[in-house]
Tab-separated table of C-alpha atoms and ligand atoms in Angstrom:
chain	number	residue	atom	x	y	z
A	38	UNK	CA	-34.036	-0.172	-13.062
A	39	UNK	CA	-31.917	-0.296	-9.641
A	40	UNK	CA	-28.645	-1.995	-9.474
A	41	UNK	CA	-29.144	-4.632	-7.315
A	42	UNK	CA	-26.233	-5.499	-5.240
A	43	UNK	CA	-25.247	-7.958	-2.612
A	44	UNK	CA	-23.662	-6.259	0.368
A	45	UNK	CA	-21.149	-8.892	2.755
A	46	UNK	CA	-20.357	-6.993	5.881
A	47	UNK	CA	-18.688	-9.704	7.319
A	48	UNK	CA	-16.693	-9.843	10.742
A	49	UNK	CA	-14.593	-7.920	12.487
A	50	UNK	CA	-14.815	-4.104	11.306
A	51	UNK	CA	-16.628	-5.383	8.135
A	52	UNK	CA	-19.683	-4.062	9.535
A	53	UNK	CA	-18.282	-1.100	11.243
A	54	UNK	CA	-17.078	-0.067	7.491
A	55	UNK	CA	-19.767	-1.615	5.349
A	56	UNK	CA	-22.889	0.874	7.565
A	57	UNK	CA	-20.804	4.269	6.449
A	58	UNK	CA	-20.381	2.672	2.370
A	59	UNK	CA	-24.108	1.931	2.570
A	60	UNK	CA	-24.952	5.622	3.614
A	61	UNK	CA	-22.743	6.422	0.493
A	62	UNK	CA	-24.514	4.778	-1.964
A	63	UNK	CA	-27.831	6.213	-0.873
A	64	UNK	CA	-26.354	9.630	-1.788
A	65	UNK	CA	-25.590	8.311	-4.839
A	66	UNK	CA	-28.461	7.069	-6.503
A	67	UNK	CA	-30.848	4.302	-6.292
A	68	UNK	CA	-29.326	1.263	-5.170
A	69	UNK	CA	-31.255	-2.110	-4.233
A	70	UNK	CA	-29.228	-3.696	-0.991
A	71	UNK	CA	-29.780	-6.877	-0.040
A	72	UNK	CA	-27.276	-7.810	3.145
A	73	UNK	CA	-26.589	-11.635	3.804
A	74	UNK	CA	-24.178	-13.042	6.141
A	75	UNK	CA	-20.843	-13.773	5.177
A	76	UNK	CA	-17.348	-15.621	6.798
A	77	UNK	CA	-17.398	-16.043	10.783
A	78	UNK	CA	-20.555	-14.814	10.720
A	79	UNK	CA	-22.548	-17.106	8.267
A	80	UNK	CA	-20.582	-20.087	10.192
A	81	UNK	CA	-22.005	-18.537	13.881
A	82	UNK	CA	-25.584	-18.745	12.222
A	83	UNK	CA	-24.906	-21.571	9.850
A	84	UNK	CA	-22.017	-23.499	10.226
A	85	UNK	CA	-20.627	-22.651	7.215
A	86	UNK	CA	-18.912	-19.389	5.788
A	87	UNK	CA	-20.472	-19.769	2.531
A	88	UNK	CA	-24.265	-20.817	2.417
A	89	UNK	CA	-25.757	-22.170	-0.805
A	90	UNK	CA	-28.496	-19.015	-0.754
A	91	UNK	CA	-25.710	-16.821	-0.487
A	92	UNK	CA	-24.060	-17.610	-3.688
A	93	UNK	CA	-27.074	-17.915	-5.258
A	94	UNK	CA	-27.836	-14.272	-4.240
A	95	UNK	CA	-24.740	-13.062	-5.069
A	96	UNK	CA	-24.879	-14.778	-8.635
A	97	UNK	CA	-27.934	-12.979	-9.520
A	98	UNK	CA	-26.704	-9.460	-8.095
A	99	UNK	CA	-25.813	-6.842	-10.555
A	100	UNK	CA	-22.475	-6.312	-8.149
A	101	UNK	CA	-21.164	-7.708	-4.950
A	102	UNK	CA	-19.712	-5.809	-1.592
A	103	UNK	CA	-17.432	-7.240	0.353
A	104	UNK	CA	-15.812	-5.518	4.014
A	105	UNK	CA	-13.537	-8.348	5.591
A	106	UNK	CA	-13.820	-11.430	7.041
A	107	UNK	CA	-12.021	-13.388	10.112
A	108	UNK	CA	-11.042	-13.146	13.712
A	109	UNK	CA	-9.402	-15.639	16.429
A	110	UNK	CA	-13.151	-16.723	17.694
A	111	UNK	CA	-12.308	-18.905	13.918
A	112	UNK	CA	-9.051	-19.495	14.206
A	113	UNK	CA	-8.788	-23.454	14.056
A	114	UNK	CA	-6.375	-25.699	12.758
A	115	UNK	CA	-8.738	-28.593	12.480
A	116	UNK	CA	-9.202	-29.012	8.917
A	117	UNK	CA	-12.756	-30.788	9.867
A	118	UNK	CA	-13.622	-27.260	11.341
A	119	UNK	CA	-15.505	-24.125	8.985
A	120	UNK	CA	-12.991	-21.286	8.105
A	121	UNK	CA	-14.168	-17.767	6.897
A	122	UNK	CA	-11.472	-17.910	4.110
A	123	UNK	CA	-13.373	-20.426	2.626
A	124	UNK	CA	-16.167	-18.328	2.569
A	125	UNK	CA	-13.803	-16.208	-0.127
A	126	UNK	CA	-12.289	-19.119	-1.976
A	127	UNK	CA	-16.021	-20.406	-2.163
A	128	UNK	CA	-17.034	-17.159	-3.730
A	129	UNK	CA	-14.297	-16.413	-6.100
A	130	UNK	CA	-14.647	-19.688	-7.838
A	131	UNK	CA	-18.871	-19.625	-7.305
A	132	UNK	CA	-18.764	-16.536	-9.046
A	133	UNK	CA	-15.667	-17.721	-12.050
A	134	UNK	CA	-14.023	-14.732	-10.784
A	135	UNK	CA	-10.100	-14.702	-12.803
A	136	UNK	CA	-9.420	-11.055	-12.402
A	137	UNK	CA	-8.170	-9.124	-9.813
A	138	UNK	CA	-7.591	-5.230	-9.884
A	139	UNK	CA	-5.663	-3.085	-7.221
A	140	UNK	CA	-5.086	0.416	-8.382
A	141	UNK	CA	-2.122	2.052	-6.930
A	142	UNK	CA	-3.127	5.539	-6.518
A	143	UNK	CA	-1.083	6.786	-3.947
A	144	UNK	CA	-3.079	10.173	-2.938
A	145	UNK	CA	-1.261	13.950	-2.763
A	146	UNK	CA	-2.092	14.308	1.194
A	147	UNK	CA	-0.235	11.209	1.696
A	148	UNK	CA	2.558	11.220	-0.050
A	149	UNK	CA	4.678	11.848	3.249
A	150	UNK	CA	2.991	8.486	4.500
A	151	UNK	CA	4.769	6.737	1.939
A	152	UNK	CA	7.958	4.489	2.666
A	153	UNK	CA	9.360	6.454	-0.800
A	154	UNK	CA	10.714	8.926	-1.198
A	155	UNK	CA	7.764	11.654	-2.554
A	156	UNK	CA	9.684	12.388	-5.724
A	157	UNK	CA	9.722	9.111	-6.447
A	158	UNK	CA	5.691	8.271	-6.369
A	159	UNK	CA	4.490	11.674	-6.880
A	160	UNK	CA	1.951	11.033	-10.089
A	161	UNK	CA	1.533	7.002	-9.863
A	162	UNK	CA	-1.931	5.794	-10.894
A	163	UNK	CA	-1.274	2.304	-11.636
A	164	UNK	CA	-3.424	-0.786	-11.994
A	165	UNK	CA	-2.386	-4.343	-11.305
A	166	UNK	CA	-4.266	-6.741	-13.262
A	167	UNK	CA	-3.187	-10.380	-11.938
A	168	UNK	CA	-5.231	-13.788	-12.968
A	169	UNK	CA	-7.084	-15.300	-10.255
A	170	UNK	CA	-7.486	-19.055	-11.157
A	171	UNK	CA	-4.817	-20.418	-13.182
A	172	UNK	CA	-0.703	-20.812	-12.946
A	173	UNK	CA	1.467	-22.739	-9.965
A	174	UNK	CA	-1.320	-22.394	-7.304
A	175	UNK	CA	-3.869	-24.281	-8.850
A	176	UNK	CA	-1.208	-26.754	-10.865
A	177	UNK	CA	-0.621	-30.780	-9.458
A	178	UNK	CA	1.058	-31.104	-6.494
A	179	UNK	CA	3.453	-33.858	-5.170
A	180	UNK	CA	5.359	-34.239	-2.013
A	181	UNK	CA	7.657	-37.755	-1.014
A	182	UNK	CA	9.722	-37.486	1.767
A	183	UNK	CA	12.890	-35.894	-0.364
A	184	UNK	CA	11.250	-34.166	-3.206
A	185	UNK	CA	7.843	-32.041	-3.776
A	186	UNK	CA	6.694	-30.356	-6.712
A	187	UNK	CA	3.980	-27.590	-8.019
A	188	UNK	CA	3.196	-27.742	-11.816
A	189	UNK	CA	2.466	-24.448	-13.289
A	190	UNK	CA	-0.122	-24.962	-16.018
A	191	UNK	CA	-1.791	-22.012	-18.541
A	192	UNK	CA	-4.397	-22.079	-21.391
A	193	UNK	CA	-4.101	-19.675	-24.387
A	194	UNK	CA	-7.704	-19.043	-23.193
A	195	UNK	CA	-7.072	-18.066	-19.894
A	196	UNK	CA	-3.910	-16.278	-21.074
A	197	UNK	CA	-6.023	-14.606	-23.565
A	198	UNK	CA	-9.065	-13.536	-20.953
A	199	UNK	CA	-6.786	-12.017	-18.107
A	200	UNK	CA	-4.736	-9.869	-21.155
A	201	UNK	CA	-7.902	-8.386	-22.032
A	202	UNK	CA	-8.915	-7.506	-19.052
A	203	UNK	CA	-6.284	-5.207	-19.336
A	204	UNK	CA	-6.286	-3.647	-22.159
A	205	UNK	CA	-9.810	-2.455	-21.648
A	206	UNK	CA	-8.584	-1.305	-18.252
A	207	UNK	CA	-5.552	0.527	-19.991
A	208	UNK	CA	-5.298	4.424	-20.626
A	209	UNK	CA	-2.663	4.691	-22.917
A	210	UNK	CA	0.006	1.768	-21.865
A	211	UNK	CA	-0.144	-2.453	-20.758
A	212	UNK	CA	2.936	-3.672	-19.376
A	213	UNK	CA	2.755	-7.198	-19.982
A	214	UNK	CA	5.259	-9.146	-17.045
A	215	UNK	CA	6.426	-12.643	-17.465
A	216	UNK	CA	9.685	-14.761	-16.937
A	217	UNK	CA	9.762	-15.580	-21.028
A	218	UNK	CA	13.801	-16.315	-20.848
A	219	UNK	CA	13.214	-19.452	-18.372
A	220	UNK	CA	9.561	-20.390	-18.639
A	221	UNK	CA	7.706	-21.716	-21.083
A	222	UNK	CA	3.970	-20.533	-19.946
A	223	UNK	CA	6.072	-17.208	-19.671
A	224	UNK	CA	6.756	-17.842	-24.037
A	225	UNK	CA	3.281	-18.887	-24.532
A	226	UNK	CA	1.618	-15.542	-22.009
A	227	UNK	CA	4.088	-13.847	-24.299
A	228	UNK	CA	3.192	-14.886	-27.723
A	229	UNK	CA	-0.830	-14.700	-26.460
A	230	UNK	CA	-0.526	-11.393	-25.296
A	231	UNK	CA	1.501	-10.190	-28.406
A	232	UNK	CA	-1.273	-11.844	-31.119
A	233	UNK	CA	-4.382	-10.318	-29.014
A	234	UNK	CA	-2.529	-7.004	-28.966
A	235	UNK	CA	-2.412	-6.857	-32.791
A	236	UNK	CA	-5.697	-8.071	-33.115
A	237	UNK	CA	-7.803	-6.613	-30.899
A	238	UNK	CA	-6.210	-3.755	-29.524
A	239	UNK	CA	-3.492	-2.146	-31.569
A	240	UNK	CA	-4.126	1.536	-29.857
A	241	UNK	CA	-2.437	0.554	-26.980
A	242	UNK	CA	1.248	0.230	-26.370
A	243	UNK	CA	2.417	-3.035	-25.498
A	244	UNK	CA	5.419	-3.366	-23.213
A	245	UNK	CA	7.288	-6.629	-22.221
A	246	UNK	CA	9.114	-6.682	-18.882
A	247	UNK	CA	10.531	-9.490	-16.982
A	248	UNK	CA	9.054	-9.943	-13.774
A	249	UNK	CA	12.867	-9.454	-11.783
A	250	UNK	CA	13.293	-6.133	-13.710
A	251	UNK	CA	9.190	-5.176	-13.094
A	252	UNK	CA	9.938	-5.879	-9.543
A	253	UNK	CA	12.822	-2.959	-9.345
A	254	UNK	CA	10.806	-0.625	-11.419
A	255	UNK	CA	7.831	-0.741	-9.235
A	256	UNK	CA	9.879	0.754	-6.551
A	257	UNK	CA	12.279	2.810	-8.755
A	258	UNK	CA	10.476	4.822	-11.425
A	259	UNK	CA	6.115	3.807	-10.624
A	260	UNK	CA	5.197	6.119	-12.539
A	261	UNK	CA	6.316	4.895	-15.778
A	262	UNK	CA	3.735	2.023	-15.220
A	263	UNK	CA	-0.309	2.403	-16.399
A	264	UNK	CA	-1.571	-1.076	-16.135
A	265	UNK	CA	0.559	-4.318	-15.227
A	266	UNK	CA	-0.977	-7.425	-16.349
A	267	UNK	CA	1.029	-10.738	-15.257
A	268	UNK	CA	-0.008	-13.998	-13.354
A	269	UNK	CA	-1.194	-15.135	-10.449
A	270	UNK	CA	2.026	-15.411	-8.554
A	271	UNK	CA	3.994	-13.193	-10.007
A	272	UNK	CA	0.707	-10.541	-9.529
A	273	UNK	CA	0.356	-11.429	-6.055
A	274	UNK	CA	3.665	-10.251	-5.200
A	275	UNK	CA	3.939	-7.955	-7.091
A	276	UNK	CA	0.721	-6.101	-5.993
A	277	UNK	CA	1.497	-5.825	-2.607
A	278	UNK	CA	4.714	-4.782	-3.196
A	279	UNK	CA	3.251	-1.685	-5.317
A	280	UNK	CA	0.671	-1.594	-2.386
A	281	UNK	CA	3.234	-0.275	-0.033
A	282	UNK	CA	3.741	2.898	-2.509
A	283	UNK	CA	0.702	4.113	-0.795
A	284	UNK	CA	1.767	3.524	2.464
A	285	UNK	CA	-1.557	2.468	4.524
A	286	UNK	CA	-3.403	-0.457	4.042
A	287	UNK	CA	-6.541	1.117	5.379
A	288	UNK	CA	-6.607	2.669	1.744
A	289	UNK	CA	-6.525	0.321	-1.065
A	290	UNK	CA	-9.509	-1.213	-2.386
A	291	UNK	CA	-9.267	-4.426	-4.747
A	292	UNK	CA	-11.748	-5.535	-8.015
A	293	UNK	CA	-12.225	-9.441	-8.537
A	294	UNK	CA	-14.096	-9.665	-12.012
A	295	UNK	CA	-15.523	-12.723	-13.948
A	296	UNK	CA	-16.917	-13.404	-17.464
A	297	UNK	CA	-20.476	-12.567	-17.573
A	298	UNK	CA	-21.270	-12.666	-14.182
A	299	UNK	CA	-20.835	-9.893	-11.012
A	300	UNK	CA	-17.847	-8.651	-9.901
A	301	UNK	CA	-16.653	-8.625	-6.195
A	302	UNK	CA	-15.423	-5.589	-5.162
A	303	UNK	CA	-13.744	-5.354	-1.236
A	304	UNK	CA	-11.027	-3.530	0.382
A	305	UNK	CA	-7.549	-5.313	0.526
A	306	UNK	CA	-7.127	-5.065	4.000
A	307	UNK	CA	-8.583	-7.598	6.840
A	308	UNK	CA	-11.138	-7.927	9.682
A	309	UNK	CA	-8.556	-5.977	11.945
A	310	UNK	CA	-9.575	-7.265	15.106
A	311	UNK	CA	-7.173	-5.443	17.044
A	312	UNK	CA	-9.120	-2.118	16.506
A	313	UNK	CA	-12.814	-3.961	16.202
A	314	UNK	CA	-15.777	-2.141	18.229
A	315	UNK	CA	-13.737	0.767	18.705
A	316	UNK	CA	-14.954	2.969	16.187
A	317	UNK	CA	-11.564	3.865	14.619
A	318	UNK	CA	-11.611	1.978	11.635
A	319	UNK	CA	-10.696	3.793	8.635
A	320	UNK	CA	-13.796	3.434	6.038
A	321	UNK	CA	-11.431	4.850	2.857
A	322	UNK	CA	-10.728	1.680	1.195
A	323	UNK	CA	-13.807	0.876	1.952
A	324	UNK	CA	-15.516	3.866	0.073
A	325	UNK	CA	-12.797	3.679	-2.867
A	326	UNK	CA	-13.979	-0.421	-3.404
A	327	UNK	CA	-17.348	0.931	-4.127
A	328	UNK	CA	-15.935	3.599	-6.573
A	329	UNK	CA	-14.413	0.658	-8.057
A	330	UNK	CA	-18.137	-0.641	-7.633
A	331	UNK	CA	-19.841	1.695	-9.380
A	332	UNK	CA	-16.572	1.708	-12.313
A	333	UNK	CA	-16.005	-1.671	-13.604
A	334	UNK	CA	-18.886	-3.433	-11.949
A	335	UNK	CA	-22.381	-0.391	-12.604
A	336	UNK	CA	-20.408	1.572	-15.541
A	337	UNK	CA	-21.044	4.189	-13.183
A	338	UNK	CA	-17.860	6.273	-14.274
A	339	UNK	CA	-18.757	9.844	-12.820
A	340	UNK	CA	-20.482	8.770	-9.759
A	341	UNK	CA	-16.645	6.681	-9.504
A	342	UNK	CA	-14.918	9.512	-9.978
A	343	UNK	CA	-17.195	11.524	-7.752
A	344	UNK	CA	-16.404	9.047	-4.693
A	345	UNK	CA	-13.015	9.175	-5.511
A	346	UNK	CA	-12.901	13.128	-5.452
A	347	UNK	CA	-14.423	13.516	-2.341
A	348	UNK	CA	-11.973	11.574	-0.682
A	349	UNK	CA	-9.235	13.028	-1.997
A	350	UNK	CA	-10.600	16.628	-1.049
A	351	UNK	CA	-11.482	15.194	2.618
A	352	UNK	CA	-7.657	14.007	3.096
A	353	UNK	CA	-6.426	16.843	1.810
A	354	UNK	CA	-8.776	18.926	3.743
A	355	UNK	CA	-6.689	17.166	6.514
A	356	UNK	CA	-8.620	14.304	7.515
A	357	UNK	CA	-6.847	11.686	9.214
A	358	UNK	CA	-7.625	8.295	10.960
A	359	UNK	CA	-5.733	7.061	13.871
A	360	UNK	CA	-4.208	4.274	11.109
A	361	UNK	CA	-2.852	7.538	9.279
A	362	UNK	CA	-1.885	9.653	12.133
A	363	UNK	CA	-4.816	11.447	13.012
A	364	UNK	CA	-7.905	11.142	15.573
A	365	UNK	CA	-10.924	10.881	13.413
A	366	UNK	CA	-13.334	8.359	14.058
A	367	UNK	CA	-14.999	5.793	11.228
A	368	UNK	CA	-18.288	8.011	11.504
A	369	UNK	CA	-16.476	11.569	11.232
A	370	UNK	CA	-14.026	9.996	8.490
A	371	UNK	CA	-17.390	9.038	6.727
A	372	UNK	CA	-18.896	12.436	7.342
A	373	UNK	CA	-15.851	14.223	5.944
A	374	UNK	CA	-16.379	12.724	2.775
A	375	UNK	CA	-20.342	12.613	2.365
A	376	UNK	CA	-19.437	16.509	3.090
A	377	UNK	CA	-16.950	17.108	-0.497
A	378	UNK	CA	-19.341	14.769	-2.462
A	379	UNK	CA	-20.548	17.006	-5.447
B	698	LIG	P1	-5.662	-6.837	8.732
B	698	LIG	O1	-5.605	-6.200	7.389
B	698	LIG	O2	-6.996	-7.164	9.256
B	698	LIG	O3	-4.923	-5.909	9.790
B	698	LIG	C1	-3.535	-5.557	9.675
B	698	LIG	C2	-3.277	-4.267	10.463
B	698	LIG	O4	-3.841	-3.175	9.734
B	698	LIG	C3	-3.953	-4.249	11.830
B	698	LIG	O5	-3.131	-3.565	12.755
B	698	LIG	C4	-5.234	-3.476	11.613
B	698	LIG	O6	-5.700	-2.796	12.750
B	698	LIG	C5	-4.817	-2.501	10.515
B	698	LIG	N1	-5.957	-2.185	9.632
B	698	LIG	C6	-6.472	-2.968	8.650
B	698	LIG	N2	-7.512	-2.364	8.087
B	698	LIG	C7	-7.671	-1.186	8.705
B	698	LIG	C8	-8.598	-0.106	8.568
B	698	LIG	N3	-9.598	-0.125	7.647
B	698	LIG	N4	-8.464	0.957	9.386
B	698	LIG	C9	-7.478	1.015	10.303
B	698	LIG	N5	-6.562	0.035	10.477
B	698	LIG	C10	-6.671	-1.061	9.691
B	698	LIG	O7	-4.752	-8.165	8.631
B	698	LIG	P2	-4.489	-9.294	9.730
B	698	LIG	O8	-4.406	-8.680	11.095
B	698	LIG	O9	-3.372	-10.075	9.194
B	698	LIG	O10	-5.767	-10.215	9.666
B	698	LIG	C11	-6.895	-10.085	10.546
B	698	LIG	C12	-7.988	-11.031	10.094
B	698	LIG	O11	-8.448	-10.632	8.797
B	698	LIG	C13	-7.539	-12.485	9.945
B	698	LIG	O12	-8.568	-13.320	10.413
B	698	LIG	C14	-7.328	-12.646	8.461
B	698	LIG	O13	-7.518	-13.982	8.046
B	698	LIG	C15	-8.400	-11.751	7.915
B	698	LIG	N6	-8.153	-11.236	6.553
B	698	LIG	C16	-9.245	-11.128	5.760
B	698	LIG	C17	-9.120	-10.580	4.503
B	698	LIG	C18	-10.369	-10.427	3.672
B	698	LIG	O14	-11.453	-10.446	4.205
B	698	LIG	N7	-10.246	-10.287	2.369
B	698	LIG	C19	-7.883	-10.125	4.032
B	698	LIG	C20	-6.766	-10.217	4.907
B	698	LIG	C21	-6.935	-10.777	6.174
């Protein structure tokens, strides 16, 4: 049977990027698409960024698309007004979503693009696996006019979910970060991740690393890293820092996945509005969230990898966007690539 998957082109270049990732998956195999309105878009038809028979599409999708969503025409700071973020917010918890994936793959034709030095990142292929739901953004929260606080709360459950997330992500190594000499969710992430380790998944090496020293060695020595697992804020800062490794943001694509239900898969960049309607948009992030697509979400591995190839043959065939230098356009970008599919 088809996968069935919910497409969200969104605002801004969202569709500009989404049309070209569509046209990939149709040289792919057989994909049902079913496109609903998402963000500033679903609030221009809707009033709201989030509709009710949007979630309940993507809930019963096999996977779910993302492109980008925002733009000043939503830019409000009445809290009584509809924002596209809550479109995302609305999603991630609709759809139970605790994991998020960034792989930090910086690729061979870029490695000049990079603010390191190319020694330094030649060879990373990292993933950053950082929960979603739980920790200091989620906790209590109280403010009086001289003090304010933010509990950080975690559940051997959730501890225990995110970990193994991980390890079936891993190749051959999980670096597990944490702040165990000051925090005590830090001891109890530790002893969690430890115990599941032995139990479940004793092939793969375990590595503890504070999140200070993790922070150096991202920029130091990325290599040594296969997958990071840590949580939420220590993985949000830490995965943009090891997004800058690859230099442009118009490359990195980003996996949200959930218990039994679809992932969302989207690129990590925004709506850019700057460069909307121009044409110029770079679709690569784009077309490496649907590898991630067809990966984790299909357990499509070699139509992944395929995807994945052919852009790496197209940039180092010397294609370049005006984000990376160069003058191609979204539509000869995409053509580049449909071109070194095998
Ligand atoms: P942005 O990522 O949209 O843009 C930052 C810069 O990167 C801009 O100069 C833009 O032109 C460039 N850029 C981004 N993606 C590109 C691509 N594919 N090709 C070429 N250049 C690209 O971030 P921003 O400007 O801070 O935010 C713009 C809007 O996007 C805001 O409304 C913001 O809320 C929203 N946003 C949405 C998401 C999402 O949908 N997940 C994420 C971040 C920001």
């Amino acid at each position: 049977m088809a996968h069935h998957i919910v497409t969200l082109p969104g605002d801004g270049i969202g569709p500009e990027i989404m049309a070209p990732a569509v046209e990939l998956l149709a040289k792919l195999g057989d994909f049902e698409l079913e496109e609903h309105p998402f963000g500033g878009a679903s609030i221009d038809m809707h009033g709201t960024a989030l509709t009710d028979e949007t979630l309940q599409a993507c809930k019963a999708a096999d996977a779910v698309l993302l492109a980008a969503v925002g733009g000043p025409k939503w830019d409000t700071t009445d809290p009584a007004k509809p924002r596209p973020e809550q479109g995302l917010l609305g999603l991630r918890k609709g759809l139970g979503l605790y994991a998020n994936l960034r792989p930090v793959r910086p690729l061979p034709a870029l490695y000049d693009a990079s603010p390191l030095r190319r020694e330094r990142i030649e060879g990373t292929d990292l993933l950053v696996v950082r929960e979603l739901t739980g920790g200091i953004y989620f906790g209590e929260k109280t403010r009086t006019a001289d003090a304010a606080s933010d509990l950080c709360e975690y559940t051997v459950e959730e501890i225990e979910r995110i970990a193994r997330t991980a390890f079936q992500a891993a190749r051959s190594k999980v670096c597990s970060v944490d702040k165990a000499n000051v925090l005590e969710t830090s001891r109890l992430w530790r002893e969690v991740v430890t115990n599941l380790h032995a139990r479940e998944f004793p092939h793969v090496e375990l590595e503890h690393v504070l999140v200070d020293n993790a922070a150096m060695q991202l920029v130091s020595s990325p290599r040594h890293f296969d997958v990071i697992v840590t949580e939420n804020m220590f993985g949000d800062i830490l995965s943009d820092e090891a997004a800058m490794i690859t230099g442009s943001i118009g490359m990195l694509p980003s996996a949200s996945l959930g218990g039994d239900g679809p992932g969302l898969f989207e690129p990590v960049h925004g709506s850019a509005p700057d460069i909307a309607g121009q044409g110029i948009a770079n679709p690569l992030a784009m077309f490496l969230s649907v590898a991630l697509m067809l990966r984790h979400g299909l357990g499509l591995e070699s139509e992944a990898a395929a995807v994945e190839s052919a852009v790496d043959r197209a940039l180092a065939a010397g294609l370049r966007t005006p984000d990376l230098g160069g003058e191609a356009g979204t539509a000869q970008a995409a053509q580049t690539v449909f071109a070194h599919l095998e």
